[in-house]
Amino acid sequence: MAQILIVDDDHQLRQSFERLLAAEGHAVRTASSGEAGIAAVREALPDAVVMDVRMPGISGLEAYAAMREIEPRLPVIIMTAYGTTEIAIEATKMGAYDYILKPFDIPDILKLIDKAVSAGRSMRSRVVVGVEGEAAATADAIIGRSPSMQELYKAIGRAAPTDATVLVRGESGTGKELVARAVYQHSIRADKPFLVINCVAIPETLLESELFGYEKGAFTGATGRKVGKIEQANRGTVFLDEIGDMPMSIQAKLLRLLQEQNVERLGGRQVIPVDVRIIAATNRDLEEAVRQGQFREDLYYRLKVVTMTLPPLRERPGDIPLLVRYFLSRHSLEMGQADPGVSDEAMAMLTAHTWPGNVRELGNTLKKALIFSRGGPLSPDEVAKALGEPLRGNGPVAADGADPIEAFIRHELTSGREGLFEELMDRFGHLVIRQALEATGGNRSQAARLLGLSRPTLIAKIEKYGLRIESHIRQIDR
């Protein structure tokens, strides 16, 4: 659940937002003026603000400037009519998260709010480095005592206070974004914007305009000027994830940014000076990409001023017990339950696993094991279920081509436990809801129709099963 503040003098619009966002599971507060909006931010910091430009009293631009003084990293979305887009653009240059033109489509504003909430939490959620125990469980943490992790901690400490470009390397799931956030949060730019751009999640045709913006008429549909994320993050930090997959045409513009600290909007001729720090990450072999002509050599050398490499989990098995204790403590805290611990046999099983998905896979596996645990320390069988592997002994393994679901149910019914109906319904309900959301791209209304449920019932089950709706469906971090 996110806390959203709506600031607009239109009573009907505020009510519409309240109903819309409440249906999405958010908590909503409203204010009818810029002054009231500033007071609401002082009273309790929201996750995001959606604010009109033209209101009685002070303008949305003045209100945003005051909110920025209270919390510079608060994501604010500016709403504006077509005639006041220049004011909205000015707010974006000042650091506002984005703007949207009235009237707007509901899916567009919901998507924008979700992105703003995620961006705000990335900036404000602290990352602790090399810390273990209770302090780590309440934050995102980079954990490990292995020599390679000790070298990583030193590199973060040395590079963070500088303005040097940083290249973070490592396989998927090793924690590259956590390292980027740690560098940002320990830098002199920590009170300025931190924007994350995934270079593969945005289509190539949109990535250039997303990064550098565009002028009116730059392409079909460009009805006005748009400030890019680089310009928007002025004096802050931009994290370019999966930079190894950035198209060659955009690599040239990024090289110019690194060399000259300026950008040109798509379709424009004005050179715009910007002051941003670039942190990039990739799981690709950039040297091989350079040899194959898929990545610019000059950009490669510009990016690797400071290189930080995260080792795969299989190369630091001694850190797995530390990570297991961290994830069990954190996920138990989030779920409001006691930390069950883990048996010696299950810990040995976790340590011996190769973890192709690295730390991310380990965390997800332990969360899944906690959801379906029966109390007491996690057992090898519970870990195997969470991993999706066949259980040892008399586990739910389908034999002779039998239906594996029927085999699983038979195994549970012969376990000696009672009152299994609700537990089994929850296990399968979780999977059905998750698959329906993935099949509909996270659209709750479509998923509800597909399953024959009312929308409120579906939302209640999403909350019950701890699912978060993003570009993919994952367990919610409570």
CSV table of C-alpha atoms in Angstrom, one decimal:
chain,number,residue,atom,x,y,z
A,1,MET,CA,0.0,0.0,0.0
A,2,ALA,CA,1.3,3.5,-0.9
A,3,GLN,CA,0.3,6.8,0.7
A,4,ILE,CA,-0.8,9.2,-2.1
A,5,LEU,CA,-1.5,12.9,-1.7
A,6,ILE,CA,-3.8,14.6,-4.2
A,7,VAL,CA,-3.7,18.4,-4.4
A,8,ASP,CA,-6.4,20.0,-6.5
A,9,ASP,CA,-9.1,22.6,-6.0
A,10,ASP,CA,-11.6,20.5,-8.0
A,11,HIS,CA,-13.7,18.6,-5.5
A,12,GLN,CA,-15.0,16.1,-8.0
A,13,LEU,CA,-11.5,15.3,-9.3
A,14,ARG,CA,-10.3,14.7,-5.7
A,15,GLN,CA,-13.2,12.3,-5.0
A,16,SER,CA,-12.5,10.5,-8.3
A,17,PHE,CA,-8.9,10.0,-7.3
A,18,GLU,CA,-9.9,8.8,-3.9
A,19,ARG,CA,-12.2,6.1,-5.3
A,20,LEU,CA,-9.7,5.1,-8.1
A,21,LEU,CA,-6.6,4.8,-5.9
A,22,ALA,CA,-8.5,3.2,-3.0
A,23,ALA,CA,-9.6,0.5,-5.4
A,24,GLU,CA,-6.0,-0.1,-6.3
A,25,GLY,CA,-5.2,-0.6,-2.6
A,26,HIS,CA,-3.6,2.8,-1.9
A,27,ALA,CA,-4.3,5.1,1.1
A,28,VAL,CA,-5.3,8.6,-0.2
A,29,ARG,CA,-5.2,12.0,1.4
A,30,THR,CA,-6.4,15.1,-0.4
A,31,ALA,CA,-5.8,18.9,-0.2
A,32,SER,CA,-7.8,21.6,-2.0
A,33,SER,CA,-4.9,24.2,-2.3
A,34,GLY,CA,-1.2,24.4,-2.5
A,35,GLU,CA,-1.0,25.7,1.0
A,36,ALA,CA,-3.0,22.7,2.3
A,37,GLY,CA,-0.8,20.4,0.3
A,38,ILE,CA,2.3,21.8,1.9
A,39,ALA,CA,0.8,21.4,5.3
A,40,ALA,CA,-0.2,17.8,4.5
A,41,VAL,CA,3.4,16.9,3.5
A,42,ARG,CA,4.8,18.5,6.7
A,43,GLU,CA,2.3,16.5,8.7
A,44,ALA,CA,3.0,13.1,7.2
A,45,LEU,CA,5.3,12.4,4.2
A,46,PRO,CA,3.5,10.6,1.4
A,47,ASP,CA,5.0,8.2,-1.0
A,48,ALA,CA,3.9,10.4,-4.0
A,49,VAL,CA,2.0,13.6,-4.7
A,50,VAL,CA,-0.3,14.3,-7.6
A,51,MET,CA,-0.8,18.1,-7.9
A,52,ASP,CA,-2.5,20.6,-10.2
A,53,VAL,CA,-0.7,23.6,-11.5
A,54,ARG,CA,-3.5,26.2,-11.3
A,55,MET,CA,-5.2,26.6,-7.9
A,56,PRO,CA,-6.4,29.5,-5.8
A,57,GLY,CA,-3.6,31.0,-3.7
A,58,ILE,CA,-0.1,29.8,-4.5
A,59,SER,CA,0.5,27.9,-7.7
A,60,GLY,CA,1.4,24.3,-8.0
A,61,LEU,CA,4.9,25.4,-9.0
A,62,GLU,CA,5.3,27.4,-5.8
A,63,ALA,CA,3.8,24.5,-3.7
A,64,TYR,CA,6.2,22.1,-5.3
A,65,ALA,CA,9.2,24.3,-4.5
A,66,ALA,CA,8.0,24.3,-0.8
A,67,MET,CA,7.5,20.6,-0.8
A,68,ARG,CA,11.0,20.1,-2.2
A,69,GLU,CA,12.4,22.1,0.8
A,70,ILE,CA,10.7,19.6,3.1
A,71,GLU,CA,11.8,16.5,1.3
A,72,PRO,CA,13.9,16.9,-1.9
A,73,ARG,CA,13.3,13.3,-2.9
A,74,LEU,CA,9.5,13.3,-2.8
A,75,PRO,CA,8.1,12.3,-6.2
A,76,VAL,CA,5.6,14.9,-7.4
A,77,ILE,CA,3.5,14.5,-10.5
A,78,ILE,CA,2.2,17.7,-12.0
A,79,MET,CA,-1.3,17.8,-13.6
A,80,THR,CA,-1.8,20.5,-16.2
A,81,ALA,CA,-4.1,21.6,-19.0
A,82,TYR,CA,-2.5,21.9,-22.4
A,83,GLY,CA,-2.2,25.7,-22.1
A,84,THR,CA,0.0,25.5,-19.0
A,85,THR,CA,2.5,22.8,-20.2
A,86,GLU,CA,5.4,25.3,-20.0
A,87,ILE,CA,4.8,25.7,-16.3
A,88,ALA,CA,4.7,21.9,-15.9
A,89,ILE,CA,8.0,21.6,-17.9
A,90,GLU,CA,9.5,24.2,-15.6
A,91,ALA,CA,8.5,22.1,-12.6
A,92,THR,CA,10.1,19.0,-14.2
A,93,LYS,CA,13.3,20.9,-14.7
A,94,MET,CA,13.2,21.7,-11.0
A,95,GLY,CA,13.0,18.0,-10.2
A,96,ALA,CA,9.3,17.1,-10.3
A,97,TYR,CA,8.9,13.4,-11.2
A,98,ASP,CA,6.8,14.0,-14.3
A,99,TYR,CA,3.7,15.8,-15.6
A,100,ILE,CA,0.5,14.6,-17.3
A,101,LEU,CA,-2.0,16.6,-19.4
A,102,LYS,CA,-5.6,16.8,-18.5
A,103,PRO,CA,-7.8,15.1,-19.4
A,104,PHE,CA,-5.8,11.9,-19.0
A,105,ASP,CA,-6.5,8.2,-19.4
A,106,ILE,CA,-6.9,6.3,-16.1
A,107,PRO,CA,-4.4,3.5,-17.0
A,108,ASP,CA,-1.8,6.2,-17.8
A,109,ILE,CA,-2.1,8.0,-14.5
A,110,LEU,CA,-2.1,4.8,-12.5
A,111,LYS,CA,1.0,3.6,-14.3
A,112,LEU,CA,2.7,7.0,-13.7
A,113,ILE,CA,1.8,7.0,-10.0
A,114,ASP,CA,3.1,3.4,-9.5
A,115,LYS,CA,6.4,4.4,-11.2
A,116,ALA,CA,6.6,7.6,-9.0
A,117,VAL,CA,6.0,5.5,-5.8
A,118,SER,CA,8.7,3.0,-6.8
A,119,ALA,CA,11.2,5.8,-7.6
A,120,GLY,CA,10.5,7.6,-4.3
A,121,ARG,CA,11.0,4.4,-2.4
A,122,SER,CA,14.3,3.7,-4.2
A,123,MET,CA,15.6,7.0,-3.2
A,124,ARG,CA,14.5,7.0,0.4
A,125,SER,CA,14.8,3.2,1.4
A,126,ARG,CA,18.2,3.0,3.0
A,127,VAL,CA,20.7,0.4,1.9
A,128,VAL,CA,23.1,-0.9,4.6
A,129,VAL,CA,26.5,-2.3,3.6
A,130,GLY,CA,28.1,-5.2,5.4
A,131,VAL,CA,25.7,-4.9,8.4
A,132,GLU,CA,24.2,-8.1,9.9
A,133,GLY,CA,21.6,-8.9,12.5
A,134,GLU,CA,18.6,-6.9,13.6
A,135,ALA,CA,19.8,-3.6,12.0
A,136,ALA,CA,20.0,-5.3,8.6
A,137,ALA,CA,16.6,-6.9,8.8
A,138,THR,CA,14.9,-3.5,8.8
A,139,ALA,CA,16.6,-2.3,5.6
A,140,ASP,CA,17.8,-3.4,2.2
A,141,ALA,CA,21.2,-4.9,2.9
A,142,ILE,CA,24.3,-6.0,1.1
A,143,ILE,CA,25.6,-8.9,3.1
A,144,GLY,CA,28.7,-11.1,3.1
A,145,ARG,CA,32.1,-11.6,4.7
A,146,SER,CA,33.9,-13.3,1.8
A,147,PRO,CA,37.0,-11.5,0.5
A,148,SER,CA,35.2,-10.5,-2.7
A,149,MET,CA,32.5,-8.8,-0.7
A,150,GLN,CA,35.0,-7.1,1.5
A,151,GLU,CA,36.6,-5.6,-1.6
A,152,LEU,CA,33.2,-4.4,-2.8
A,153,TYR,CA,32.5,-2.6,0.5
A,154,LYS,CA,35.9,-0.8,0.2
A,155,ALA,CA,35.1,0.2,-3.4
A,156,ILE,CA,31.7,1.6,-2.4
A,157,GLY,CA,33.3,3.6,0.5
A,158,ARG,CA,36.0,5.0,-1.8
A,159,ALA,CA,33.8,5.8,-4.8
A,160,ALA,CA,30.6,7.1,-3.2
A,161,PRO,CA,31.9,10.5,-2.0
A,162,THR,CA,33.3,11.3,-5.5
A,163,ASP,CA,31.5,12.1,-8.8
A,164,ALA,CA,33.2,9.3,-10.7
A,165,THR,CA,31.2,7.3,-13.1
A,166,VAL,CA,30.6,3.8,-11.7
A,167,LEU,CA,30.1,0.5,-13.7
A,168,VAL,CA,28.6,-2.3,-11.6
A,169,ARG,CA,29.0,-5.8,-13.1
A,170,GLY,CA,27.5,-9.1,-12.1
A,171,GLU,CA,25.1,-11.8,-13.0
A,172,SER,CA,21.3,-11.2,-12.7
A,173,GLY,CA,20.1,-11.3,-9.2
A,174,THR,CA,23.5,-10.5,-7.5
A,175,GLY,CA,22.2,-7.1,-6.2
A,176,LYS,CA,23.6,-4.5,-8.7
A,177,GLU,CA,20.8,-2.0,-8.0
A,178,LEU,CA,21.5,-2.2,-4.3
A,179,VAL,CA,25.1,-1.3,-4.9
A,180,ALA,CA,24.0,1.6,-7.1
A,181,ARG,CA,21.7,2.8,-4.4
A,182,ALA,CA,24.4,2.4,-1.7
A,183,VAL,CA,26.8,4.6,-3.8
A,184,TYR,CA,24.0,7.2,-4.3
A,185,GLN,CA,23.0,7.3,-0.6
A,186,HIS,CA,26.6,7.7,0.6
A,187,SER,CA,27.3,10.4,-2.0
A,188,ILE,CA,27.2,14.2,-1.9
A,189,ARG,CA,24.1,14.0,-4.2
A,190,ALA,CA,22.1,11.9,-1.7
A,191,ASP,CA,19.5,14.7,-1.2
A,192,LYS,CA,19.0,15.0,-5.0
A,193,PRO,CA,17.1,12.8,-7.5
A,194,PHE,CA,18.0,9.2,-8.1
A,195,LEU,CA,16.3,7.9,-11.3
A,196,VAL,CA,16.5,4.3,-12.5
A,197,ILE,CA,16.3,3.5,-16.2
A,198,ASN,CA,16.2,-0.1,-17.3
A,199,CYS,CA,17.6,0.0,-20.8
A,200,VAL,CA,15.9,-3.3,-21.9
A,201,ALA,CA,12.5,-2.6,-20.3
A,202,ILE,CA,11.9,0.4,-22.5
A,203,PRO,CA,11.5,-0.2,-26.3
A,204,GLU,CA,14.4,1.2,-28.4
A,205,THR,CA,12.0,3.6,-30.1
A,206,LEU,CA,11.1,5.2,-26.8
A,207,LEU,CA,14.4,4.9,-24.9
A,208,GLU,CA,16.0,7.9,-26.5
A,209,SER,CA,13.1,10.2,-25.8
A,210,GLU,CA,12.8,8.8,-22.3
A,211,LEU,CA,16.5,9.7,-21.6
A,212,PHE,CA,16.9,12.9,-23.5
A,213,GLY,CA,13.4,14.3,-24.0
A,214,TYR,CA,12.0,15.7,-27.2
A,215,GLU,CA,10.7,18.9,-28.8
A,216,LYS,CA,7.3,19.5,-30.3
A,217,GLY,CA,7.1,17.9,-33.7
A,218,ALA,CA,10.1,15.7,-33.2
A,219,PHE,CA,8.0,12.7,-34.3
A,220,THR,CA,4.4,11.8,-34.9
A,221,GLY,CA,2.5,12.3,-31.6
A,222,ALA,CA,5.0,14.7,-30.2
A,223,THR,CA,2.5,17.5,-29.5
A,224,GLY,CA,4.7,19.4,-27.1
A,225,ARG,CA,8.0,19.5,-25.4
A,226,LYS,CA,9.0,16.7,-23.0
A,227,VAL,CA,11.9,16.9,-20.6
A,228,GLY,CA,14.0,13.7,-20.5
A,229,LYS,CA,15.1,11.8,-17.4
A,230,ILE,CA,18.7,13.0,-17.7
A,231,GLU,CA,17.7,16.6,-17.6
A,232,GLN,CA,15.1,15.9,-14.9
A,233,ALA,CA,17.8,14.4,-12.7
A,234,ASN,CA,20.0,17.5,-12.9
A,235,ARG,CA,22.4,17.7,-9.9
A,236,GLY,CA,21.4,14.1,-9.1
A,237,THR,CA,22.2,10.6,-10.1
A,238,VAL,CA,21.0,8.4,-13.0
A,239,PHE,CA,21.3,4.6,-12.7
A,240,LEU,CA,21.3,2.9,-16.2
A,241,ASP,CA,20.5,-0.7,-15.6
A,242,GLU,CA,21.4,-3.3,-18.3
A,243,ILE,CA,23.5,-0.8,-20.2
A,244,GLY,CA,25.1,-3.6,-22.1
A,245,ASP,CA,21.9,-3.8,-24.1
A,246,MET,CA,21.6,-0.1,-24.9
A,247,PRO,CA,21.2,0.4,-28.7
A,248,MET,CA,24.3,1.8,-30.5
A,249,SER,CA,22.5,4.9,-31.7
A,250,ILE,CA,21.8,5.9,-28.1
A,251,GLN,CA,25.3,5.0,-26.9
A,252,ALA,CA,26.6,7.9,-28.9
A,253,LYS,CA,24.4,10.4,-27.1
A,254,LEU,CA,25.3,8.9,-23.8
A,255,LEU,CA,29.0,9.3,-24.6
A,256,ARG,CA,28.5,13.0,-25.4
A,257,LEU,CA,26.8,13.4,-22.0
A,258,LEU,CA,29.7,11.8,-20.2
A,259,GLN,CA,32.3,13.8,-22.2
A,260,GLU,CA,30.6,17.2,-22.3
A,261,GLN,CA,27.9,17.2,-19.6
A,262,ASN,CA,25.2,18.3,-22.0
A,263,VAL,CA,22.3,16.9,-23.9
A,264,GLU,CA,20.1,17.7,-26.9
A,265,ARG,CA,16.4,16.8,-26.9
A,266,LEU,CA,15.2,14.7,-29.8
A,267,GLY,CA,14.3,17.0,-32.6
A,268,GLY,CA,15.9,20.0,-31.0
A,269,ARG,CA,19.1,22.0,-31.6
A,270,GLN,CA,19.6,23.6,-28.2
A,271,VAL,CA,22.5,22.3,-26.2
A,272,ILE,CA,21.3,21.9,-22.6
A,273,PRO,CA,23.9,21.7,-19.8
A,274,VAL,CA,23.3,19.1,-17.2
A,275,ASP,CA,25.1,18.0,-14.0
A,276,VAL,CA,24.4,14.3,-13.4
A,277,ARG,CA,26.4,11.4,-12.1
A,278,ILE,CA,26.0,8.2,-14.1
A,279,ILE,CA,26.0,4.7,-12.4
A,280,ALA,CA,25.6,1.9,-14.9
A,281,ALA,CA,25.2,-1.8,-14.5
A,282,THR,CA,25.3,-4.9,-16.8
A,283,ASN,CA,25.4,-8.7,-16.7
A,284,ARG,CA,27.0,-8.8,-20.2
A,285,ASP,CA,30.6,-9.4,-21.1
A,286,LEU,CA,31.2,-5.8,-22.3
A,287,GLU,CA,34.7,-6.7,-23.6
A,288,GLU,CA,33.2,-9.3,-25.9
A,289,ALA,CA,30.4,-6.9,-26.9
A,290,VAL,CA,33.1,-4.3,-27.9
A,291,ARG,CA,34.9,-7.0,-30.0
A,292,GLN,CA,31.7,-7.9,-31.7
A,293,GLY,CA,30.9,-4.2,-32.5
A,294,GLN,CA,27.8,-4.2,-30.3
A,295,PHE,CA,29.2,-1.7,-27.7
A,296,ARG,CA,31.2,1.4,-28.3
A,297,GLU,CA,34.8,1.1,-27.1
A,298,ASP,CA,35.0,4.8,-26.2
A,299,LEU,CA,31.9,4.5,-24.1
A,300,TYR,CA,33.1,1.4,-22.4
A,301,TYR,CA,36.3,3.2,-21.2
A,302,ARG,CA,34.2,6.3,-20.1
A,303,LEU,CA,31.9,4.0,-18.0
A,304,LYS,CA,34.6,2.0,-16.2
A,305,VAL,CA,36.2,4.8,-14.3
A,306,VAL,CA,35.3,2.8,-11.2
A,307,THR,CA,34.3,-0.8,-11.7
A,308,MET,CA,32.6,-2.9,-9.0
A,309,THR,CA,32.0,-6.6,-9.5
A,310,LEU,CA,29.5,-8.6,-7.6
A,311,PRO,CA,30.4,-12.3,-7.4
A,312,PRO,CA,27.8,-14.9,-8.1
A,313,LEU,CA,26.4,-16.7,-5.0
A,314,ARG,CA,27.9,-20.0,-6.0
A,315,GLU,CA,31.4,-18.5,-5.6
A,316,ARG,CA,30.8,-17.4,-2.0
A,317,PRO,CA,28.9,-20.3,-0.4
A,318,GLY,CA,30.2,-19.2,3.0
A,319,ASP,CA,28.0,-16.1,2.8
A,320,ILE,CA,24.8,-18.2,2.2
A,321,PRO,CA,24.1,-18.8,6.0
A,322,LEU,CA,24.4,-15.1,6.6
A,323,LEU,CA,22.0,-14.3,3.8
A,324,VAL,CA,19.5,-17.0,5.0
A,325,ARG,CA,19.4,-15.6,8.4
A,326,TYR,CA,18.9,-12.1,7.0
A,327,PHE,CA,16.1,-13.0,4.7
A,328,LEU,CA,14.3,-15.1,7.3
A,329,SER,CA,14.5,-12.3,9.8
A,330,ARG,CA,13.4,-9.7,7.3
A,331,HIS,CA,10.6,-11.6,5.7
A,332,SER,CA,9.3,-12.8,9.1
A,333,LEU,CA,9.2,-9.2,10.2
A,334,GLU,CA,7.3,-8.1,7.1
A,335,MET,CA,4.8,-10.9,7.5
A,336,GLY,CA,4.2,-10.2,11.2
A,337,GLN,CA,5.3,-13.7,12.3
A,338,ALA,CA,8.1,-15.2,14.4
A,339,ASP,CA,11.3,-16.1,12.7
A,340,PRO,CA,11.2,-19.9,12.6
A,341,GLY,CA,14.9,-20.4,11.9
A,342,VAL,CA,16.2,-23.2,9.7
A,343,SER,CA,17.2,-26.8,10.5
A,344,ASP,CA,20.8,-27.8,10.0
A,345,GLU,CA,19.8,-30.2,7.2
A,346,ALA,CA,17.9,-27.5,5.4
A,347,MET,CA,20.8,-25.0,5.8
A,348,ALA,CA,23.1,-27.6,4.3
A,349,MET,CA,20.7,-28.0,1.4
A,350,LEU,CA,20.5,-24.2,0.8
A,351,THR,CA,24.3,-23.9,1.0
A,352,ALA,CA,24.9,-26.7,-1.5
A,353,HIS,CA,22.4,-25.3,-4.1
A,354,THR,CA,24.0,-23.5,-7.1
A,355,TRP,CA,21.5,-20.6,-7.1
A,356,PRO,CA,21.5,-19.6,-10.8
A,357,GLY,CA,19.3,-16.6,-9.8
A,358,ASN,CA,21.8,-15.6,-7.1
A,359,VAL,CA,20.7,-13.6,-4.1
A,360,ARG,CA,17.3,-12.7,-5.6
A,361,GLU,CA,16.5,-16.4,-6.0
A,362,LEU,CA,17.6,-17.2,-2.5
A,363,GLY,CA,15.4,-14.4,-1.0
A,364,ASN,CA,12.4,-15.4,-3.0
A,365,THR,CA,12.8,-19.1,-2.1
A,366,LEU,CA,13.0,-18.3,1.6
A,367,LYS,CA,9.9,-16.0,1.4
A,368,LYS,CA,8.0,-18.8,-0.4
A,369,ALA,CA,9.1,-21.3,2.2
A,370,LEU,CA,8.0,-19.0,5.0
A,371,ILE,CA,4.5,-18.6,3.5
A,372,PHE,CA,3.9,-22.3,3.4
A,373,SER,CA,5.9,-23.3,6.5
A,374,ARG,CA,4.2,-25.4,9.2
A,375,GLY,CA,5.9,-23.8,12.1
A,376,GLY,CA,9.3,-24.6,13.7
A,377,PRO,CA,12.6,-24.4,11.8
A,378,LEU,CA,12.4,-24.7,8.0
A,379,SER,CA,12.9,-28.4,7.0
A,380,PRO,CA,14.6,-29.8,3.9
A,381,ASP,CA,11.1,-30.7,2.5
A,382,GLU,CA,9.8,-27.2,2.9
A,383,VAL,CA,13.0,-25.8,1.2
A,384,ALA,CA,12.6,-28.3,-1.6
A,385,LYS,CA,9.0,-27.3,-2.2
A,386,ALA,CA,10.0,-23.6,-2.3
A,387,LEU,CA,12.7,-24.5,-4.8
A,388,GLY,CA,10.3,-26.4,-6.9
A,389,GLU,CA,12.4,-29.5,-6.6
A,390,PRO,CA,11.1,-33.1,-5.9
A,391,LEU,CA,11.0,-33.9,-2.2
A,392,ARG,CA,13.1,-36.6,-0.7
A,393,GLY,CA,11.5,-39.8,0.6
A,394,ASN,CA,7.7,-39.8,0.3
A,395,GLY,CA,7.3,-36.3,-1.0
A,396,PRO,CA,4.7,-35.2,-3.6
A,397,VAL,CA,6.5,-36.7,-6.6
A,398,ALA,CA,4.2,-37.9,-9.4
A,399,ALA,CA,4.9,-41.5,-10.3
A,400,ASP,CA,4.1,-43.5,-13.5
A,401,GLY,CA,2.9,-40.3,-15.2
A,402,ALA,CA,0.3,-39.5,-12.5
A,403,ASP,CA,-1.0,-36.0,-12.2
A,404,PRO,CA,1.6,-34.2,-10.0
A,405,ILE,CA,-1.1,-32.0,-8.4
A,406,GLU,CA,-3.1,-35.1,-7.4
A,407,ALA,CA,0.2,-36.6,-6.0
A,408,PHE,CA,0.9,-33.5,-4.0
A,409,ILE,CA,-2.6,-33.5,-2.5
A,410,ARG,CA,-2.4,-37.2,-1.6
A,411,HIS,CA,0.9,-36.6,0.1
A,412,GLU,CA,-0.5,-33.7,2.2
A,413,LEU,CA,-3.6,-35.8,3.1
A,414,THR,CA,-1.4,-38.6,4.4
A,415,SER,CA,0.8,-36.2,6.4
A,416,GLY,CA,-1.1,-36.8,9.6
A,417,ARG,CA,-2.1,-33.1,9.9
A,418,GLU,CA,-5.7,-32.0,10.1
A,419,GLY,CA,-7.7,-28.9,8.9
A,420,LEU,CA,-6.0,-29.0,5.5
A,421,PHE,CA,-8.7,-27.6,3.3
A,422,GLU,CA,-8.1,-23.9,3.8
A,423,GLU,CA,-4.3,-24.4,3.7
A,424,LEU,CA,-4.5,-26.2,0.4
A,425,MET,CA,-7.0,-23.7,-1.0
A,426,ASP,CA,-4.6,-20.9,-0.1
A,427,ARG,CA,-1.7,-22.7,-1.7
A,428,PHE,CA,-3.5,-23.2,-5.0
A,429,GLY,CA,-5.3,-19.9,-4.8
A,430,HIS,CA,-2.0,-18.1,-4.6
A,431,LEU,CA,-0.8,-19.8,-7.8
A,432,VAL,CA,-4.1,-19.2,-9.7
A,433,ILE,CA,-4.2,-15.5,-8.8
A,434,ARG,CA,-0.5,-15.1,-9.7
A,435,GLN,CA,-0.9,-16.8,-13.0
A,436,ALA,CA,-4.1,-14.8,-13.8
A,437,LEU,CA,-2.3,-11.5,-13.1
A,438,GLU,CA,0.7,-12.5,-15.2
A,439,ALA,CA,-1.7,-13.6,-18.1
A,440,THR,CA,-3.4,-10.1,-18.0
A,441,GLY,CA,-0.2,-8.1,-17.5
A,442,GLY,CA,-1.2,-7.2,-14.0
A,443,ASN,CA,-4.6,-5.8,-15.0
A,444,ARG,CA,-6.8,-6.4,-11.9
A,445,SER,CA,-10.1,-5.9,-13.7
A,446,GLN,CA,-9.3,-8.3,-16.5
A,447,ALA,CA,-7.9,-10.9,-14.0
A,448,ALA,CA,-11.1,-10.6,-12.0
A,449,ARG,CA,-13.3,-11.2,-15.1
A,450,LEU,CA,-11.0,-14.1,-16.1
A,451,LEU,CA,-11.5,-15.8,-12.7
A,452,GLY,CA,-15.1,-14.9,-12.3
A,453,LEU,CA,-14.4,-12.9,-9.1
A,454,SER,CA,-15.5,-9.4,-8.2
A,455,ARG,CA,-12.7,-6.8,-8.3
A,456,PRO,CA,-12.8,-6.2,-4.5
A,457,THR,CA,-12.5,-10.0,-3.8
A,458,LEU,CA,-9.5,-10.2,-6.2
A,459,ILE,CA,-7.8,-7.2,-4.5
A,460,ALA,CA,-8.4,-8.8,-1.1
A,461,LYS,CA,-6.8,-12.0,-2.2
A,462,ILE,CA,-3.9,-10.1,-3.8
A,463,GLU,CA,-3.3,-8.5,-0.3
A,464,LYS,CA,-3.8,-11.9,1.4
A,465,TYR,CA,-1.2,-13.7,-0.7
A,466,GLY,CA,1.2,-10.8,-0.7
A,467,LEU,CA,1.4,-10.1,-4.4
A,468,ARG,CA,2.7,-6.9,-5.9
A,469,ILE,CA,1.7,-5.8,-9.4
A,470,GLU,CA,4.6,-4.6,-11.5
A,471,SER,CA,5.8,-5.5,-15.0
A,472,HIS,CA,6.0,-8.9,-13.5
A,473,ILE,CA,4.2,-10.2,-10.4
A,474,ARG,CA,6.2,-10.7,-7.2
A,475,GLN,CA,5.8,-11.1,-3.5
A,476,ILE,CA,5.1,-7.8,-1.8
A,477,ASP,CA,7.7,-6.3,0.5
A,478,ARG,CA,5.6,-5.3,3.5
